[in-house]
Amino acid sequence: MLLFSSLFLHYVEELVTVRFPGLPNNVKASIIIVGLCAVVFLSLYLFIFLSRLKQNYVTRQREEWKGKIADLIAEVIISADDEDTEEIFNAYLPQFKSLPLKSKIVRSVLIEELLIYHSNFTGKTREVLRELYLSLKLDKYARKKLKSHKWEKQIGAIRELTQMSVRDEAENILKYTDDENGQLRMEAQASFIRLSSEDPFRFLDKAKERILDWHQMVLFDVITKTKNIVIPSFVNYLNSRNDTVVSLCLKLISHYQQLEAIPKLIELLKHRKLSIRSLAIQVLAKMEAEPAEDDLFAIYKDQPLEIKLNILEAFGKIASGNYLRFLVSESDNPDFKIRMQALCAIRDHGAGGQELLNGLYLSESVQNKSIIRHVLDERIKV
C-alpha cells in the first residue's frame, strides 16, 4: 500500500514538473480550465451537501422543540381555567427558564409559539403568556432586530413588540414612521398608534412621505378599533403640507363627527388639489353642515364636473331647502349626470322634495320625466 502511494505521488510529481511544462499552451489552458471547473463543481456540491445536512438538522430540532414547547404552553392554558394568574405564572416560569434559551433554534420556536397562542387567546391566558415573554427577556431579541439594516427583520420586530404591548419601545418605533420604505413606514405608524399612550398621532406632525390609499385604510381600521386610544381634534392636522395626511384626517373627522372642524373644512373648498376639495365636500355633506351651503354655491360655477356633482349631492344631504330653486334650475342642465344628481338631491329633501318632483314631472320633457320616475322609484338606489 505504501509502495503504491509512493509510486502515485511520484507519477503526479512527474506530470506536474516534467510532462505538463512540455505541453502546448492551448492544452495547458484547457487542463487548467477543466481543473478549475472541477474544483468549483466539487466546492458547490460540498456546500449544497453541508447546507442540506444543516437544514435537516435544524428542521428536526425545531420539530422536536416545537412539540415540547407546545405541550408546556398547553399546560399553562389548561391551568388558566382554574388557577389565579400569579399562581400560574410562578408555577410555570421555572420550567420555561429551564429551556436552553441560548440556543437560537429553541428561542425562535418559543417566541413563535408564544406569539401564536397569545394572538388566539384572551383574558388570563393572554396575560400570562405576555408575562412569560417579558420575564424570559425575549423582547430584547426583537429590540435588537429593530435596529437591523434589513427592513423585513424590522417589520417582524415591530409586529412582535406591538403584539406583546412593549410600550417603552414606542419612541424607537417612531423613527420609522416616515421611512422611505412604504411597508416599514405603515407598520411603524400602526404600531406607534397602538403603543404610544400619550400622543399616538405625533408622527402626523412631520410626515413627509405619502400615506397611500390602502395604507390609509389600514390606519383607519387600527385607529377606530384600538381600545382606550386618545382621539385628538384632527382639524389640527389639516394644515399639513402632506396632502395624504389631510386626506386621512378628513376621513377621521367624518367618522368621529368632529363638528368643530367645519370652518376649516370650508377653507379647504379652495384647496389646490381636487381630491382634497372633493373629500372636504363629502365630509361637510355627511355632517349636514348647513353653514357651508353658501360657500358651496359660491364655488360651484368654476368647478370641474366631479366637484359639481359632489356639491349637488351635498345640497341633498344637508337638505335645508335653501337651494331647492338652484337644484331645480340644474335639473335642466345639458349634462345628463348633473341633471340626474340635481333631481336626486331634490328627492333627498324628504316629503317636500318628492312633492316638488311630482310637480316638475307634469311640466318636464319626456327625457326628464323618465329620470324623475327613476329617481322616485324606491326600489332603485341612486
GROMACS .gro file of N, CA, C and O in nm, residues 5-47:
model
  172
    5SER      N    1   0.130   0.412  -0.292
    5SER     CA    2   0.117   0.555  -0.264
    5SER      C    3   0.240   0.631  -0.311
    5SER      O    4   0.231   0.740  -0.368
    6SER      N    5   0.355   0.572  -0.288
    6SER     CA    6   0.480   0.636  -0.329
    6SER      C    7   0.488   0.649  -0.480
    6SER      O    8   0.528   0.753  -0.535
    7LEU      N    9   0.450   0.542  -0.549
    7LEU     CA   10   0.452   0.545  -0.696
    7LEU      C   11   0.353   0.649  -0.750
    7LEU      O   12   0.381   0.720  -0.847
    8PHE      N   13   0.236   0.657  -0.688
    8PHE     CA   14   0.133   0.753  -0.734
    8PHE      C   15   0.182   0.897  -0.717
    8PHE      O   16   0.168   0.979  -0.807
    9LEU      N   17   0.240   0.926  -0.600
    9LEU     CA   18   0.291   1.061  -0.576
    9LEU      C   19   0.404   1.095  -0.673
    9LEU      O   20   0.414   1.209  -0.722
   10HIS      N   21   0.490   0.996  -0.700
   10HIS     CA   22   0.599   1.017  -0.796
   10HIS      C   23   0.545   1.047  -0.935
   10HIS      O   24   0.596   1.134  -1.008
   11TYR      N   25   0.436   0.973  -0.972
   11TYR     CA   26   0.374   0.993  -1.104
   11TYR      C   27   0.314   1.133  -1.116
   11TYR      O   28   0.330   1.201  -1.217
   12VAL      N   29   0.245   1.175  -1.010
   12VAL     CA   30   0.184   1.309  -1.010
   12VAL      C   31   0.293   1.416  -1.019
   12VAL      O   32   0.280   1.514  -1.093
   13GLU      N   33   0.401   1.397  -0.944
   13GLU     CA   34   0.512   1.494  -0.946
   13GLU      C   35   0.572   1.505  -1.086
   13GLU      O   36   0.604   1.614  -1.134
   14GLU      N   37   0.585   1.388  -1.149
   14GLU     CA   38   0.641   1.387  -1.285
   14GLU      C   39   0.548   1.459  -1.383
   14GLU      O   40   0.594   1.533  -1.471
   15LEU      N   41   0.416   1.437  -1.366
   15LEU     CA   42   0.319   1.505  -1.454
   15LEU      C   43   0.331   1.657  -1.442
   15LEU      O   44   0.329   1.729  -1.541
   16VAL      N   45   0.343   1.707  -1.317
   16VAL     CA   46   0.344   1.850  -1.293
   16VAL      C   47   0.476   1.914  -1.334
   16VAL      O   48   0.479   2.023  -1.394
   17THR      N   49   0.587   1.847  -1.303
   17THR     CA   50   0.718   1.911  -1.322
   17THR      C   51   0.783   1.881  -1.457
   17THR      O   52   0.864   1.960  -1.507
   18VAL      N   53   0.746   1.766  -1.516
   18VAL     CA   54   0.814   1.726  -1.641
   18VAL      C   55   0.721   1.731  -1.761
   18VAL      O   56   0.748   1.801  -1.860
   19ARG      N   57   0.611   1.658  -1.753
   19ARG     CA   58   0.524   1.647  -1.870
   19ARG      C   59   0.442   1.774  -1.897
   19ARG      O   60   0.430   1.817  -2.011
   20PHE      N   61   0.383   1.831  -1.790
   20PHE     CA   62   0.294   1.947  -1.808
   20PHE      C   63   0.366   2.066  -1.873
   20PHE      O   64   0.314   2.127  -1.967
   21PRO      N   65   0.487   2.102  -1.827
   21PRO     CA   66   0.556   2.217  -1.891
   21PRO      C   67   0.583   2.196  -2.039
   21PRO      O   68   0.596   2.293  -2.114
   22GLY      N   69   0.593   2.069  -2.084
   22GLY     CA   70   0.625   2.044  -2.223
   22GLY      C   71   0.505   2.043  -2.315
   22GLY      O   72   0.519   2.032  -2.437
   23LEU      N   73   0.387   2.055  -2.259
   23LEU     CA   74   0.265   2.053  -2.341
   23LEU      C   75   0.244   2.186  -2.414
   23LEU      O   76   0.290   2.291  -2.366
   24PRO      N   77   0.171   2.182  -2.528
   24PRO     CA   78   0.140   2.309  -2.597
   24PRO      C   79   0.056   2.400  -2.507
   24PRO      O   80  -0.017   2.353  -2.418
   25ASN      N   81   0.064   2.532  -2.531
   25ASN     CA   82  -0.005   2.630  -2.446
   25ASN      C   83  -0.156   2.610  -2.443
   25ASN      O   84  -0.221   2.627  -2.339
   26ASN      N   85  -0.213   2.577  -2.560
   26ASN     CA   86  -0.360   2.561  -2.562
   26ASN      C   87  -0.405   2.440  -2.480
   26ASN      O   88  -0.510   2.439  -2.417
   27VAL      N   89  -0.322   2.336  -2.477
   27VAL     CA   90  -0.354   2.218  -2.397
   27VAL      C   91  -0.342   2.252  -2.248
   27VAL      O   92  -0.424   2.211  -2.166
   28LYS      N   93  -0.236   2.329  -2.214
   28LYS     CA   94  -0.218   2.372  -2.076
   28LYS      C   95  -0.341   2.450  -2.027
   28LYS      O   96  -0.392   2.429  -1.916
   29ALA      N   97  -0.386   2.546  -2.112
   29ALA     CA   98  -0.501   2.629  -2.075
   29ALA      C   99  -0.626   2.544  -2.054
   29ALA      O  100  -0.704   2.565  -1.960
   30SER      N  101  -0.643   2.446  -2.143
   30SER     CA  102  -0.760   2.358  -2.133
   30SER      C  103  -0.758   2.279  -2.003
   30SER      O  104  -0.860   2.264  -1.934
   31ILE      N  105  -0.638   2.226  -1.969
   31ILE     CA  106  -0.624   2.147  -1.846
   31ILE      C  107  -0.654   2.233  -1.723
   31ILE      O  108  -0.722   2.190  -1.629
   32ILE      N  109  -0.601   2.356  -1.724
   32ILE     CA  110  -0.624   2.448  -1.610
   32ILE      C  111  -0.772   2.479  -1.595
   32ILE      O  112  -0.827   2.478  -1.484
   33ILE      N  113  -0.840   2.508  -1.708
   33ILE     CA  114  -0.983   2.541  -1.704
   33ILE      C  115  -1.063   2.423  -1.652
   33ILE      O  116  -1.153   2.438  -1.566
   34VAL      N  117  -1.031   2.302  -1.702
   34VAL     CA  118  -1.102   2.181  -1.656
   34VAL      C  119  -1.079   2.162  -1.506
   34VAL      O  120  -1.171   2.128  -1.430
   35GLY      N  121  -0.955   2.184  -1.463
   35GLY     CA  122  -0.924   2.169  -1.321
   35GLY      C  123  -1.001   2.267  -1.234
   35GLY      O  124  -1.055   2.230  -1.129
   36LEU      N  125  -1.005   2.393  -1.278
   36LEU     CA  126  -1.080   2.494  -1.203
   36LEU      C  127  -1.228   2.461  -1.196
   36LEU      O  128  -1.293   2.476  -1.092
   37CYS      N  129  -1.284   2.416  -1.309
   37CYS     CA  130  -1.426   2.379  -1.313
   37CYS      C  131  -1.454   2.264  -1.216
   37CYS      O  132  -1.557   2.261  -1.148
   38ALA      N  133  -1.360   2.168  -1.213
   38ALA     CA  134  -1.378   2.054  -1.124
   38ALA      C  135  -1.377   2.098  -0.978
   38ALA      O  136  -1.458   2.053  -0.896
   39VAL      N  137  -1.282   2.191  -0.946
   39VAL     CA  138  -1.274   2.242  -0.808
   39VAL      C  139  -1.402   2.317  -0.771
   39VAL      O  140  -1.458   2.299  -0.661
   40VAL      N  141  -1.451   2.405  -0.863
   40VAL     CA  142  -1.574   2.481  -0.837
   40VAL      C  143  -1.693   2.387  -0.819
   40VAL      O  144  -1.774   2.404  -0.728
   41PHE      N  145  -1.702   2.288  -0.908
   41PHE     CA  146  -1.813   2.194  -0.901
   41PHE      C  147  -1.812   2.117  -0.769
   41PHE      O  148  -1.915   2.103  -0.702
   42LEU      N  149  -1.695   2.068  -0.730
   42LEU     CA  150  -1.685   1.993  -0.605
   42LEU      C  151  -1.715   2.081  -0.484
   42LEU      O  152  -1.780   2.038  -0.389
   43SER      N  153  -1.667   2.208  -0.489
   43SER     CA  154  -1.694   2.300  -0.378
   43SER      C  155  -1.843   2.329  -0.366
   43SER      O  156  -1.898   2.331  -0.255
   44LEU      N  157  -1.908   2.350  -0.483
   44LEU     CA  158  -2.051   2.377  -0.483
   44LEU      C  159  -2.129   2.257  -0.432
   44LEU      O  160  -2.223   2.271  -0.351
   45TYR      N  161  -2.090   2.139  -0.478
   45TYR     CA  162  -2.157   2.017  -0.435
   45TYR      C  163  -2.142   1.998  -0.283
   45TYR      O  164  -2.238   1.963  -0.214
   46LEU      N  165  -2.020   2.025  -0.233
   46LEU     CA  166  -1.995   2.013  -0.090
   46LEU      C  167  -2.077   2.113  -0.010
   46LEU      O  168  -2.134   2.080   0.095
   47PHE      N  169  -2.087   2.236  -0.064
   47PHE     CA  170  -2.166   2.341   0.002
   47PHE      C  171  -2.313   2.301   0.011
   47PHE      O  172  -2.378   2.315   0.116
   0.00000   0.00000   0.00000
